[in-house]
Coordinates of C-alpha atoms in Angstrom, one line a residue:
M1 CA 0.0 0.0 0.0
K2 CA 1.1 3.5 -0.7
K3 CA -0.5 6.6 0.8
L4 CA 0.1 9.9 -0.8
I5 CA -0.5 13.3 0.7
Y6 CA -1.1 16.0 -1.9
S7 CA -2.9 19.3 -1.8
I8 CA -6.3 17.7 -1.3
A9 CA -5.1 14.4 -0.1
L10 CA -4.2 15.6 3.4
I11 CA -6.8 13.6 5.0
S12 CA -5.6 10.1 4.7
V13 CA -7.0 7.8 7.3
A14 CA -4.3 6.2 7.2
F15 CA -2.7 -2.6 -2.4
G16 CA -5.0 -8.7 -18.9
C17 CA -6.0 -11.9 -17.0
K18 CA -4.6 -13.6 -14.0
T19 CA -4.0 -17.3 -14.6
T20 CA -6.0 -19.4 -12.2
Q21 CA -5.2 -23.1 -12.2
N22 CA -7.0 -26.2 -11.2
I23 CA -10.3 -24.5 -10.6
N24 CA -13.2 -26.8 -10.1
T25 CA -15.6 -26.0 -12.9
T26 CA -18.6 -27.9 -11.5
T27 CA -21.1 -26.2 -9.3
E28 CA -20.5 -28.6 -6.5
D29 CA -18.3 -27.7 -3.5
R30 CA -18.2 -24.0 -4.6
T31 CA -19.4 -20.8 -3.0
V32 CA -21.5 -19.0 -5.6
V33 CA -21.8 -15.2 -5.1
N34 CA -24.1 -12.9 -7.2
L35 CA -23.8 -9.1 -7.3
D36 CA -26.7 -7.2 -8.8
L37 CA -25.3 -4.0 -10.4
I38 CA -28.5 -3.4 -12.3
N39 CA -31.2 -3.1 -9.7
I40 CA -29.4 -0.8 -7.4
K41 CA -31.6 1.0 -4.9
D42 CA -30.6 3.8 -2.5
D43 CA -27.0 3.4 -3.6
R44 CA -26.8 -0.1 -2.3
V45 CA -25.9 -3.3 -4.1
K46 CA -27.7 -6.6 -3.3
V47 CA -25.4 -9.6 -2.8
T48 CA -26.6 -13.2 -2.7
V49 CA -24.4 -16.0 -1.5
D50 CA -25.1 -19.7 -2.1
P51 CA -22.6 -21.7 -0.1
G52 CA -23.9 -25.2 -1.0
K53 CA -24.9 -27.7 1.6
F54 CA -23.9 -27.6 5.3
I55 CA -24.1 -30.5 7.7
T56 CA -23.4 -28.5 10.8
S57 CA -26.1 -27.0 13.1
E58 CA -24.7 -23.5 12.9
V59 CA -22.2 -21.6 10.8
T60 CA -20.7 -18.1 10.8
F61 CA -20.4 -15.7 7.9
H62 CA -17.8 -13.0 7.9
I63 CA -17.1 -9.8 6.1
P64 CA -13.4 -8.8 6.5
K65 CA -12.3 -6.7 9.5
T66 CA -9.0 -6.0 7.6
V67 CA -7.3 -7.1 4.4
P68 CA -3.7 -7.6 3.4
G69 CA -1.7 -4.5 2.6
T70 CA -3.8 -2.0 4.6
Y71 CA -2.3 -2.5 8.1
S72 CA -5.5 -1.0 9.6
I73 CA -8.7 -2.2 11.2
D74 CA -11.5 -1.0 8.8
N75 CA -14.5 -3.3 9.7
Y76 CA -16.1 -3.6 6.3
G77 CA -19.1 -5.2 8.0
K78 CA -20.3 -1.7 9.0
F79 CA -21.3 -1.2 5.4
I80 CA -23.6 -4.2 5.3
E81 CA -27.4 -3.9 5.9
D82 CA -30.5 -6.1 5.8
F83 CA -28.6 -9.4 6.3
K84 CA -30.9 -12.4 5.9
A85 CA -30.4 -16.2 5.9
I86 CA -33.0 -18.1 3.8
D87 CA -33.8 -21.8 4.1
Y88 CA -34.8 -24.1 1.2
L89 CA -38.5 -23.3 1.7
G90 CA -37.9 -19.6 1.5
A91 CA -38.3 -18.9 5.2
E92 CA -35.8 -16.8 7.2
L93 CA -33.4 -18.6 9.6
L94 CA -32.4 -17.1 12.9
V95 CA -29.3 -14.9 12.6
V96 CA -27.3 -13.5 15.5
K97 CA -24.8 -10.7 14.7
T98 CA -21.8 -11.7 16.9
D99 CA -19.7 -8.6 16.1
E100 CA -19.5 -5.8 13.6
N101 CA -18.3 -8.2 10.8
S102 CA -19.8 -11.6 11.7
W103 CA -23.3 -13.3 11.6
K104 CA -24.0 -16.6 13.2
I105 CA -26.7 -18.6 11.4
E106 CA -28.7 -21.2 13.3
N107 CA -30.0 -24.5 11.7
S108 CA -27.5 -24.1 9.0
A109 CA -28.2 -27.6 7.6
N110 CA -31.3 -25.9 6.2
L111 CA -29.5 -22.9 4.8
D112 CA -30.1 -22.3 1.1
K113 CA -28.6 -18.8 0.7
I114 CA -27.9 -15.5 2.4
T115 CA -28.6 -12.0 1.1
Y116 CA -27.5 -8.5 2.2
L117 CA -27.1 -5.0 0.9
V118 CA -23.8 -3.2 0.6
N119 CA -23.2 0.5 1.0
D120 CA -20.2 2.1 -0.6
T121 CA -17.6 4.2 1.2
F122 CA -16.7 7.0 -1.2
D123 CA -19.9 9.0 -0.6
I124 CA -19.7 8.9 3.2
D125 CA -18.2 11.8 5.0
G126 CA -14.8 10.7 6.1
E127 CA -15.4 7.3 4.5
K128 CA -15.6 5.9 8.0
G129 CA -11.9 5.7 8.2
V130 CA -11.4 3.5 5.1
F131 CA -8.4 4.3 2.9
S132 CA -9.9 5.1 -0.5
P133 CA -7.9 2.6 -2.6
S134 CA -9.3 -0.1 -0.4
G135 CA -12.8 1.4 -0.4
T136 CA -15.8 1.1 -2.7
N137 CA -17.9 3.2 -5.0
I138 CA -21.4 2.7 -6.3
D139 CA -22.4 5.2 -9.0
V140 CA -24.9 3.1 -11.0
K141 CA -24.6 5.0 -14.3
N142 CA -20.9 5.8 -14.3
N143 CA -18.6 3.8 -12.0
I144 CA -18.8 0.9 -9.6
L145 CA -15.5 0.1 -7.9
L146 CA -15.5 -3.4 -6.5
N147 CA -12.8 -3.8 -3.9
L148 CA -14.4 -7.2 -3.4
H149 CA -13.5 -7.5 0.3
G150 CA -16.2 -4.8 0.8
F151 CA -18.9 -6.9 -1.0
V152 CA -18.0 -10.6 -0.6
G153 CA -17.6 -12.5 2.6
Y154 CA -16.8 -16.0 3.6
F155 CA -17.7 -19.0 5.8
D156 CA -14.8 -20.3 7.8
E157 CA -15.3 -23.8 6.5
L158 CA -15.2 -22.6 2.8
K159 CA -12.5 -20.0 2.7
E160 CA -10.0 -22.3 1.0
K161 CA -12.5 -23.7 -1.5
P162 CA -13.4 -22.4 -5.0
Y163 CA -15.7 -19.4 -5.6
Q164 CA -17.9 -18.5 -8.5
L165 CA -18.6 -14.8 -8.8
I166 CA -21.6 -13.8 -11.0
I167 CA -22.0 -10.1 -11.7
N168 CA -25.2 -8.8 -13.4
R169 CA -24.3 -5.4 -15.0
P170 CA -25.5 -2.9 -17.6
N171 CA -24.1 -3.4 -21.1
D172 CA -22.4 0.0 -21.1
L173 CA -20.3 -0.7 -18.0
F174 CA -17.1 -2.7 -18.7
G175 CA -15.3 -4.6 -16.0
S176 CA -11.5 -4.1 -15.7
T177 CA -9.8 -6.7 -13.6
S178 CA -7.1 -9.4 -13.4
L179 CA -9.6 -11.9 -12.3
K180 CA -10.2 -14.7 -14.7
L181 CA -13.4 -14.1 -16.7
S182 CA -15.1 -17.5 -17.4
E183 CA -17.8 -16.1 -19.7
S184 CA -20.0 -13.1 -20.3
V185 CA -23.5 -13.6 -21.7
D186 CA -26.7 -11.7 -22.2
L187 CA -28.9 -11.6 -19.1
E188 CA -32.2 -13.3 -19.8
K189 CA -35.4 -11.2 -19.5
T190 CA -33.3 -8.0 -18.8
P191 CA -32.5 -6.0 -21.9
N192 CA -29.2 -4.2 -22.4
S193 CA -27.5 -6.2 -19.6
K194 CA -25.0 -9.0 -19.2
K195 CA -23.9 -11.6 -16.8
D196 CA -20.2 -11.8 -16.1
I197 CA -19.0 -15.0 -14.5
Y198 CA -15.6 -15.1 -12.8
L199 CA -13.8 -18.1 -11.2
A200 CA -11.5 -18.0 -8.2
Q201 CA -9.5 -20.8 -6.6
R202 CA -10.2 -19.6 -3.0
Y203 CA -11.5 -16.6 -1.1
F204 CA -8.1 -15.0 -1.2
D205 CA -8.2 -14.8 -5.0
V206 CA -11.6 -13.1 -4.8
V207 CA -10.3 -10.2 -2.6
D208 CA -7.0 -10.2 -4.4
N209 CA -8.7 -9.1 -7.6
P210 CA -10.6 -5.8 -7.5
I211 CA -12.9 -5.0 -10.4
M212 CA -13.7 -1.6 -11.7
Y213 CA -16.9 -1.3 -13.8
S214 CA -17.2 1.9 -15.8
K215 CA -17.7 3.1 -19.4
P216 CA -14.6 1.8 -21.2
D217 CA -11.5 4.0 -21.2
T218 CA -8.8 1.4 -21.3
T219 CA -5.5 0.7 -23.1
Y220 CA -2.8 -2.0 -23.0
V221 CA 0.9 -1.6 -22.5
N222 CA 3.1 -4.4 -23.8
V223 CA 6.7 -4.1 -22.7
E224 CA 9.5 -6.5 -21.7
G225 CA 7.2 -9.6 -21.8
I226 CA 4.4 -8.2 -19.6
K227 CA 0.9 -7.1 -20.7
V228 CA -0.5 -4.2 -18.6
L229 CA -4.1 -3.1 -18.6
L230 CA -4.7 0.5 -17.8
S231 CA -8.3 1.4 -17.0
V232 CA -9.1 5.0 -16.2
Y233 CA -12.2 6.6 -14.7
S234 CA -12.2 10.4 -15.0
P235 CA -15.7 11.7 -14.1
N236 CA -15.2 15.0 -15.9
K237 CA -13.1 13.5 -18.8
I238 CA -10.1 15.5 -17.8
H239 CA -7.7 12.6 -18.2
T240 CA -7.8 9.5 -20.4
A241 CA -6.0 6.2 -20.6
K242 CA -4.4 7.3 -23.9
S243 CA -2.9 10.4 -22.3
I244 CA -1.5 8.5 -19.3
K245 CA -0.2 5.5 -21.3
P246 CA 3.2 6.9 -22.4
Q247 CA 4.3 7.5 -18.8
I248 CA 3.1 4.0 -17.7
E249 CA 4.9 2.4 -20.7
T250 CA 8.2 4.2 -19.8
M251 CA 7.8 3.3 -16.1
I252 CA 7.0 -0.4 -16.5
A253 CA 9.8 -0.9 -19.1
A254 CA 12.3 0.7 -16.7
Q255 CA 11.0 -1.5 -13.8
K256 CA 11.3 -4.6 -15.8
R257 CA 14.8 -3.8 -16.8
F258 CA 15.7 -3.1 -13.2
L259 CA 14.2 -6.3 -12.0
G260 CA 15.6 -8.5 -14.7
K261 CA 14.4 -12.1 -14.5
I262 CA 13.2 -11.8 -10.9
D263 CA 9.6 -11.1 -12.1
N264 CA 7.3 -13.9 -13.4
T265 CA 4.2 -11.8 -13.8
A266 CA 2.9 -11.9 -17.4
N267 CA -0.2 -9.8 -16.8
Y268 CA -1.0 -6.8 -14.6
S269 CA -3.9 -4.4 -14.2
I270 CA -3.9 -0.7 -13.1
L271 CA -7.3 0.5 -12.1
L272 CA -7.1 4.3 -11.8
Y273 CA -10.0 6.2 -10.1
L274 CA -9.8 9.9 -10.4
A275 CA -11.9 11.6 -7.7
D276 CA -13.7 14.9 -8.2
P277 CA -12.7 17.1 -5.3
A278 CA -15.7 19.4 -5.8
K279 CA -18.1 16.5 -4.8
L280 CA -18.5 14.1 -1.9
D281 CA -16.0 11.6 -3.3
A282 CA -12.8 9.7 -2.4
K283 CA -10.4 11.8 -0.3
G284 CA -7.6 9.4 0.6
F285 CA -5.1 9.2 -2.2
G286 CA -2.6 6.5 -3.0
A287 CA -2.8 2.9 -4.0
L288 CA -3.4 -0.6 -2.7
E289 CA -1.4 -3.5 -4.1
H290 CA -2.6 -7.0 -5.2
H291 CA -0.7 -9.9 -6.8
T292 CA -1.3 -8.8 -10.4
S293 CA -3.1 -5.5 -10.0
T294 CA -3.4 -2.2 -8.2
V295 CA -6.2 0.2 -7.4
V296 CA -5.0 3.8 -7.6
V297 CA -7.1 6.8 -6.3
L298 CA -5.9 10.3 -7.2
P299 CA -7.5 13.8 -7.5
E300 CA -8.8 14.4 -11.0
T301 CA -7.7 18.1 -10.9
M302 CA -4.0 17.2 -11.1
P303 CA -2.4 18.5 -14.2
L304 CA -1.2 15.7 -16.5
E305 CA 2.5 16.3 -15.6
T306 CA 1.8 16.1 -11.9
L307 CA -0.5 13.1 -12.4
N308 CA 2.2 11.3 -14.4
G309 CA 4.7 11.9 -11.6
A310 CA 2.3 10.6 -9.0
M311 CA 1.5 7.5 -11.1
T312 CA 5.3 6.9 -11.4
D313 CA 5.8 7.1 -7.6
V314 CA 2.6 5.3 -6.6
V315 CA 2.3 2.6 -9.3
S316 CA 6.0 1.8 -9.2
H317 CA 5.7 1.2 -5.5
E318 CA 2.7 -1.1 -6.0
F319 CA 4.3 -3.0 -8.9
F320 CA 7.4 -3.7 -6.8
H321 CA 5.2 -5.5 -4.3
I322 CA 5.5 -8.4 -6.7
L323 CA 8.8 -8.9 -4.9
T324 CA 7.5 -8.5 -1.4
P325 CA 5.2 -9.4 0.2
L326 CA 3.7 -11.1 -2.8
N327 CA 6.7 -13.4 -3.5
V328 CA 8.5 -13.2 -0.2
H329 CA 6.2 -13.2 2.9
A330 CA 5.6 -14.7 6.3
E331 CA 3.0 -17.2 7.3
E332 CA 1.0 -14.4 8.9
I333 CA 0.4 -13.0 5.4
H334 CA 0.0 -16.3 3.4
Y335 CA -2.6 -17.6 5.8
F336 CA -4.1 -14.2 6.4
D337 CA -6.9 -14.1 9.0
Y338 CA -9.3 -11.4 7.8
N339 CA -11.1 -11.1 11.1
N340 CA -8.5 -11.9 13.7
P341 CA -5.3 -10.7 12.0
K342 CA -1.8 -11.5 13.2
M343 CA 0.8 -9.1 11.8
S344 CA 4.3 -9.9 10.6
Q345 CA 7.3 -8.1 12.1
H346 CA 8.8 -7.3 8.7
L347 CA 7.1 -4.1 7.5
W348 CA 10.6 -2.8 7.0
M349 CA 10.8 -5.2 4.0
Y350 CA 7.2 -5.3 2.7
E351 CA 6.7 -1.5 2.6
G352 CA 10.1 -0.1 3.3
V353 CA 12.2 -2.0 0.8
T354 CA 9.4 -1.7 -1.7
E355 CA 9.4 2.1 -1.4
Y356 CA 13.2 2.2 -1.6
F357 CA 13.1 0.3 -4.9
A358 CA 10.4 2.7 -6.2
N359 CA 13.1 5.5 -5.9
L360 CA 16.2 3.4 -6.6
F361 CA 15.0 2.1 -10.0
Q362 CA 14.4 5.7 -11.2
I363 CA 18.0 6.7 -10.7
N364 CA 19.2 3.3 -11.8
Q365 CA 17.3 3.6 -15.1
G366 CA 18.0 7.3 -15.7
L367 CA 14.5 8.6 -15.0
I368 CA 15.9 11.0 -12.4
D369 CA 19.4 12.3 -11.8
N370 CA 21.6 11.8 -8.8
Q371 CA 20.6 15.0 -7.0
D372 CA 16.9 14.2 -7.4
F373 CA 17.5 10.9 -5.8
Y374 CA 19.4 12.5 -2.9
K375 CA 16.6 15.0 -2.4
R376 CA 14.2 12.1 -1.9
V377 CA 16.5 10.4 0.6
S378 CA 16.9 13.7 2.5
S379 CA 13.2 14.2 2.5
Q380 CA 12.7 10.7 4.0
I381 CA 15.3 11.4 6.7
E382 CA 13.5 14.6 7.6
S383 CA 10.1 13.0 7.6
S384 CA 11.3 10.1 9.7
K385 CA 12.3 12.5 12.5
N386 CA 8.6 13.1 13.1
Y387 CA 8.3 9.5 14.5
N388 CA 9.9 7.6 17.3
D389 CA 13.4 6.9 16.0
S390 CA 14.3 4.7 19.0
L391 CA 11.5 2.3 18.5
S392 CA 12.3 -1.3 17.4
F393 CA 11.0 -1.4 13.8
T394 CA 10.1 -5.1 14.0
Y395 CA 8.2 -4.6 17.3
M396 CA 6.3 -1.7 15.8
S397 CA 5.4 -3.8 12.8
K398 CA 4.2 -6.7 14.9
N399 CA 1.9 -4.4 16.8
V400 CA 1.0 -1.9 14.1
L401 CA -2.8 -2.4 14.5
D402 CA -2.7 -1.2 18.1
A403 CA -2.1 2.1 19.8
P404 CA 0.4 3.7 20.1
Y405 CA 2.2 1.8 17.3
K406 CA -0.5 2.4 14.6
D407 CA 0.4 6.1 14.7
E408 CA 4.0 5.1 13.6
Y409 CA 2.7 3.3 10.5
Y410 CA 3.5 6.1 8.0
N411 CA 7.2 5.8 9.0
V412 CA 7.4 2.5 7.0
Y413 CA 7.6 4.8 3.9
Q414 CA 10.3 6.9 5.5
K415 CA 12.5 5.0 7.9
G416 CA 11.5 1.7 6.4
A417 CA 12.9 2.9 3.0
L418 CA 16.0 4.2 4.8
I419 CA 16.5 0.8 6.4
G420 CA 16.5 -0.7 2.9
M421 CA 19.0 1.9 1.8
A422 CA 21.3 1.4 4.7
L423 CA 21.1 -2.4 4.3
D424 CA 21.9 -2.0 0.6
L425 CA 24.9 0.2 1.4
R426 CA 26.2 -2.3 3.9
L427 CA 25.9 -5.2 1.5
R428 CA 27.7 -3.2 -1.2
E429 CA 30.5 -2.4 1.3
L430 CA 30.9 -6.0 2.4
S431 CA 30.8 -7.4 -1.2
K432 CA 33.0 -4.6 -2.6
G433 CA 30.1 -3.5 -4.8
E434 CA 29.1 -6.9 -6.1
M435 CA 25.9 -7.5 -4.1
G436 CA 23.1 -5.2 -3.2
I437 CA 19.6 -5.6 -1.7
L438 CA 18.0 -6.4 -5.1
D439 CA 20.3 -9.4 -5.3
L440 CA 19.2 -10.4 -1.8
M441 CA 15.6 -10.1 -2.8
K442 CA 16.2 -12.3 -5.8
K443 CA 17.7 -15.0 -3.5
L444 CA 14.8 -14.8 -1.1
S445 CA 12.3 -15.0 -4.0
E446 CA 14.1 -18.1 -5.3
K447 CA 14.1 -19.7 -1.8
Y448 CA 10.5 -19.0 -1.0
G449 CA 8.1 -17.7 -3.8
K450 CA 4.5 -16.8 -3.6
N451 CA 3.4 -20.3 -2.4
K452 CA 6.0 -20.9 0.3
P453 CA 5.9 -18.5 3.3
F454 CA 8.6 -18.2 5.8
K455 CA 8.3 -18.4 9.6
D456 CA 8.3 -14.8 10.9
D457 CA 11.3 -15.3 13.3
Q458 CA 13.4 -17.0 10.6
L459 CA 13.7 -14.3 8.0
I460 CA 16.6 -12.4 9.5
P461 CA 18.7 -15.6 10.2
T462 CA 17.9 -16.6 6.6
I463 CA 19.1 -13.2 5.3
V464 CA 22.3 -13.5 7.3
S465 CA 22.9 -17.0 5.9
L466 CA 22.4 -15.7 2.3
T467 CA 24.7 -12.7 2.8
Y468 CA 27.4 -12.0 5.5
P469 CA 27.7 -12.7 9.2
E470 CA 28.1 -9.0 9.8
I471 CA 24.5 -8.4 8.6
Q472 CA 23.3 -9.9 11.9
N473 CA 24.7 -7.0 13.8
F474 CA 23.0 -4.6 11.3
F475 CA 19.6 -6.0 12.2
D476 CA 20.3 -6.4 15.9
T477 CA 21.3 -2.7 16.1
Y478 CA 19.0 -0.9 13.7
V479 CA 16.0 -3.0 12.9
T480 CA 15.1 -5.3 15.8
G481 CA 17.1 -3.0 18.1
S482 CA 16.4 0.6 19.0
T483 CA 19.5 2.5 17.8
P484 CA 18.8 5.3 15.3
I485 CA 20.6 4.8 12.0
P486 CA 23.6 7.1 11.6
Y487 CA 22.8 8.0 8.0
D488 CA 25.9 10.2 7.6
Q489 CA 28.1 7.2 8.4
F490 CA 26.4 4.9 5.9
L491 CA 26.3 7.6 3.1
S492 CA 30.0 8.5 3.6
K493 CA 30.9 4.9 2.5
V494 CA 29.8 6.0 -1.0
G495 CA 31.3 9.5 -0.9
I496 CA 28.2 11.4 0.1
E497 CA 28.0 14.0 2.9
M498 CA 25.0 15.5 4.8
A499 CA 24.5 19.1 5.9
T500 CA 21.6 21.2 7.3
E501 CA 20.3 24.3 5.6
E502 CA 17.2 26.6 5.5
T503 CA 15.0 25.7 2.5
P504 CA 11.7 27.2 1.3
T505 CA 8.4 25.2 1.8
S506 CA 4.8 25.7 1.0
F507 CA 2.5 27.2 3.7
F508 CA 0.7 23.9 4.4
L509 CA 3.1 21.3 2.8
N510 CA 6.7 20.5 3.1
G511 CA 7.2 18.7 -0.2
Q512 CA 4.8 15.8 0.1
V513 CA 4.7 16.0 3.9
P514 CA 1.7 18.0 5.2
Y515 CA 1.7 20.3 8.2
I516 CA -2.1 19.7 8.5
D517 CA -4.3 16.6 8.8
G518 CA -7.9 15.9 9.4
N519 CA -10.3 14.0 11.6
P520 CA -12.7 12.1 9.4
E521 CA -15.2 11.8 12.2
S522 CA -15.5 15.5 13.2
M523 CA -14.3 16.8 9.7
E524 CA -11.9 19.1 11.5
L525 CA -8.5 20.2 10.2
F526 CA -5.6 20.4 12.6
F527 CA -1.9 21.1 12.6
R528 CA -0.1 17.8 13.1
K529 CA 1.6 16.9 16.3
G530 CA 5.2 15.5 16.3
I531 CA 6.2 17.7 13.3
T532 CA 8.3 20.8 13.1
L533 CA 6.2 23.7 11.7
N534 CA 7.6 26.0 9.1
S535 CA 8.9 29.5 9.9
F536 CA 5.6 31.2 8.8
L537 CA 3.4 29.1 11.0
T538 CA 5.8 29.4 14.0
Q539 CA 6.1 33.2 13.7
L540 CA 2.3 33.5 13.4
G541 CA 2.0 31.6 16.7
V542 CA 0.5 28.3 15.5
K543 CA 1.1 25.3 17.8
N544 CA 1.0 21.6 17.0
G545 CA -2.5 20.2 17.6
D546 CA -4.3 23.5 16.9
I547 CA -7.6 23.0 15.2
I548 CA -8.3 25.3 12.2
K549 CA -11.6 27.0 12.3
E550 CA -11.2 29.9 9.9
V551 CA -8.5 31.5 7.7
N552 CA -9.1 35.1 6.6
G553 CA -12.8 34.7 7.5
T554 CA -13.4 31.5 5.6
T555 CA -14.4 28.3 7.4
Y556 CA -12.4 25.3 6.5
T557 CA -13.0 21.5 7.1
I558 CA -11.9 18.3 5.3
Q559 CA -14.5 19.1 2.7
N560 CA -12.8 22.2 1.4
V561 CA -9.2 21.6 2.4
Y562 CA -8.3 21.7 -1.3
D563 CA -9.4 25.3 -1.4
L564 CA -7.2 26.2 1.5
V565 CA -4.0 24.6 0.2
M566 CA -4.4 25.7 -3.4
G567 CA -5.6 29.2 -2.4
S568 CA -2.5 29.7 -0.2
Q569 CA -0.3 29.4 -3.3
S570 CA -1.5 32.8 -4.4
W571 CA -0.7 34.4 -1.0
S572 CA 1.8 37.3 -1.2
E573 CA 4.4 38.4 1.3
G574 CA 3.3 41.3 3.4
D575 CA -0.4 40.7 3.1
D576 CA -2.5 40.5 6.3
I577 CA -3.4 37.0 7.6
N578 CA -5.6 35.9 10.4
M579 CA -6.4 32.4 11.6
L580 CA -9.1 31.4 14.1
L581 CA -8.0 28.3 15.8
E582 CA -9.2 26.1 18.7
R583 CA -6.6 25.3 21.3
N584 CA -7.4 23.3 24.4
E585 CA -11.1 23.8 23.7
E586 CA -10.7 27.6 23.5
E587 CA -10.7 29.8 20.5
V588 CA -7.5 31.6 19.6
L589 CA -7.3 34.4 17.0
L590 CA -3.8 34.8 15.4
T591 CA -3.1 37.8 13.3
G592 CA 0.0 39.0 11.4
K593 CA 1.7 39.4 8.0
I594 CA 2.4 36.7 5.5
T595 CA 6.1 35.8 5.3
A596 CA 7.9 33.3 3.0
P597 CA 7.8 29.9 4.8
S598 CA 11.0 28.0 5.2
T599 CA 12.3 25.1 7.3
K600 CA 15.6 23.5 8.3
T601 CA 16.2 20.5 6.1
T602 CA 18.9 17.9 5.6
T603 CA 20.8 18.2 2.3
I604 CA 22.9 15.5 0.7
K605 CA 25.6 16.1 -1.8
E606 CA 28.5 14.2 -3.3
M607 CA 32.0 14.7 -2.0
E608 CA 34.6 16.1 -4.4
L609 CA 36.5 12.9 -5.1
P610 CA 38.3 11.6 -8.2
A611 CA 36.5 9.0 -10.3
T612 CA 39.1 6.5 -9.3
D613 CA 38.3 6.8 -5.6
A614 CA 37.0 3.6 -4.0
K615 CA 34.0 5.4 -2.6
V616 CA 33.0 6.7 -6.0
K617 CA 33.3 3.2 -7.5
L618 CA 31.1 1.9 -4.7
R619 CA 28.6 4.7 -5.3
T620 CA 28.4 3.7 -9.0
A621 CA 27.8 0.1 -8.1
W622 CA 25.1 1.2 -5.7
L623 CA 23.2 3.5 -8.0
K624 CA 23.8 2.0 -11.5
N625 CA 24.5 -1.7 -11.1

């Protein structure tokens, strides 16, 4: 998963055809699920589940509490209404809702089917805390985004058995997905409609393959032996698949060259949903990865150049998940428990190394220059300072669903990536430039693969056995241990030095790092805690935790945060400014003059060394090999 924070994405409450083998094609021993996308009433989709015959006296049906890649408790059961269990005579059976996501059904030997209605998340204020790329959309005439964990549940006894997914849909809505389409036929007695039938080996394959139904705007990219489907929904037709295709083509080609033969994915799908910020729509921007696809949600108002940059950063991150956790993962992920999740301790690898690769491949393949890469590293170093730098990363990862560790999650994209960089540099040093972290990931992928998980406490010993004994000390000190990483020492190995200087920022953003955030429950905007505010905010008297009520007489909430951030870009030095804030449940009015915002940042630059210097040679091996 990758969460992005852009001008209107500050409120993050916060992952062709896939080959499916050995699928039972008979109707026996299969859960059959029907989604009716035609007769949608009150913005709700009716779902019918036929599980086959039970012999037990009671069974429990679940909608996921969480799903792989989100690292958050979302309780998708709260979007389910009118749940019914029907027997073979058409009568309702007794159902007891045991928690927010589970329904116990009595006399299950007589159960014929269950039915329920599903609400979507995008048109709910705050989306009830669900990160948009893992959320759902029901716009009957234009777009239906099926992150299937929000629509389809499971019985414990049947989770590992085949599923058949039947979707009734209008003719003019086309389904984009990596899920295997068995057939698509005209729907009897319903004009201008079709029935799409998909097959899945098990429940995991259902939730691992989102489907976006919309009026077709698709294209294919064929590069380096992989076929990529790009499907775009732009409600105001601002962007198209055709306009975005060149950047995707360049990016995927570069990633494939970077990976070499490590990747065995032949097909991939990118489902891009562009949200309209002027309406009640998705607000959390970024992406959620799956084995052979990704759902991306970004603001439609982005200029094409900015959108292309965002797609490169976001989609490259998700595509690199084909390495980890998709090809290299712990038992906790392989046998994921959707309603009683147990987390792995290796977020440093799943998200951190993935984010590191998303930047490293760009310098490696010449998409950015050295200084651009160093700027990204320095930004991550600065951002990581907003979190607990003395916290064991493996301990945080294991407990990331619980307070206070869940507030440390975003650091996986900052310090997690820096752990990947430091490990890469140490491996290059020990091997005299011959081995890096990509080589390590290739070895791990060969040892494990997508169908062979590792035991969580055995990954680090395995890495040490595949590399050097000294790597054990690296993990003991900086990953499982609590010692902050001395980045200057690691970077000096490749002839790079760090310094601190005053640099300009935006009024409410420092690069991609926001100074403000929002509470989706109250809709309030506030200045983030644990972050150093820029010079303008500090001089005005703003304090961390202050709630924004008004700026220059205009009331601001999550709903119009875009107006605040974009409007501030036209502010001029010397103009009057006033902010009405709430601090400790009391209103505070701050007044003053607008000044150019700046902040102290870490800068990284190359030492002046001859090309023959050992450090320069090691740097070349690091960035270009």
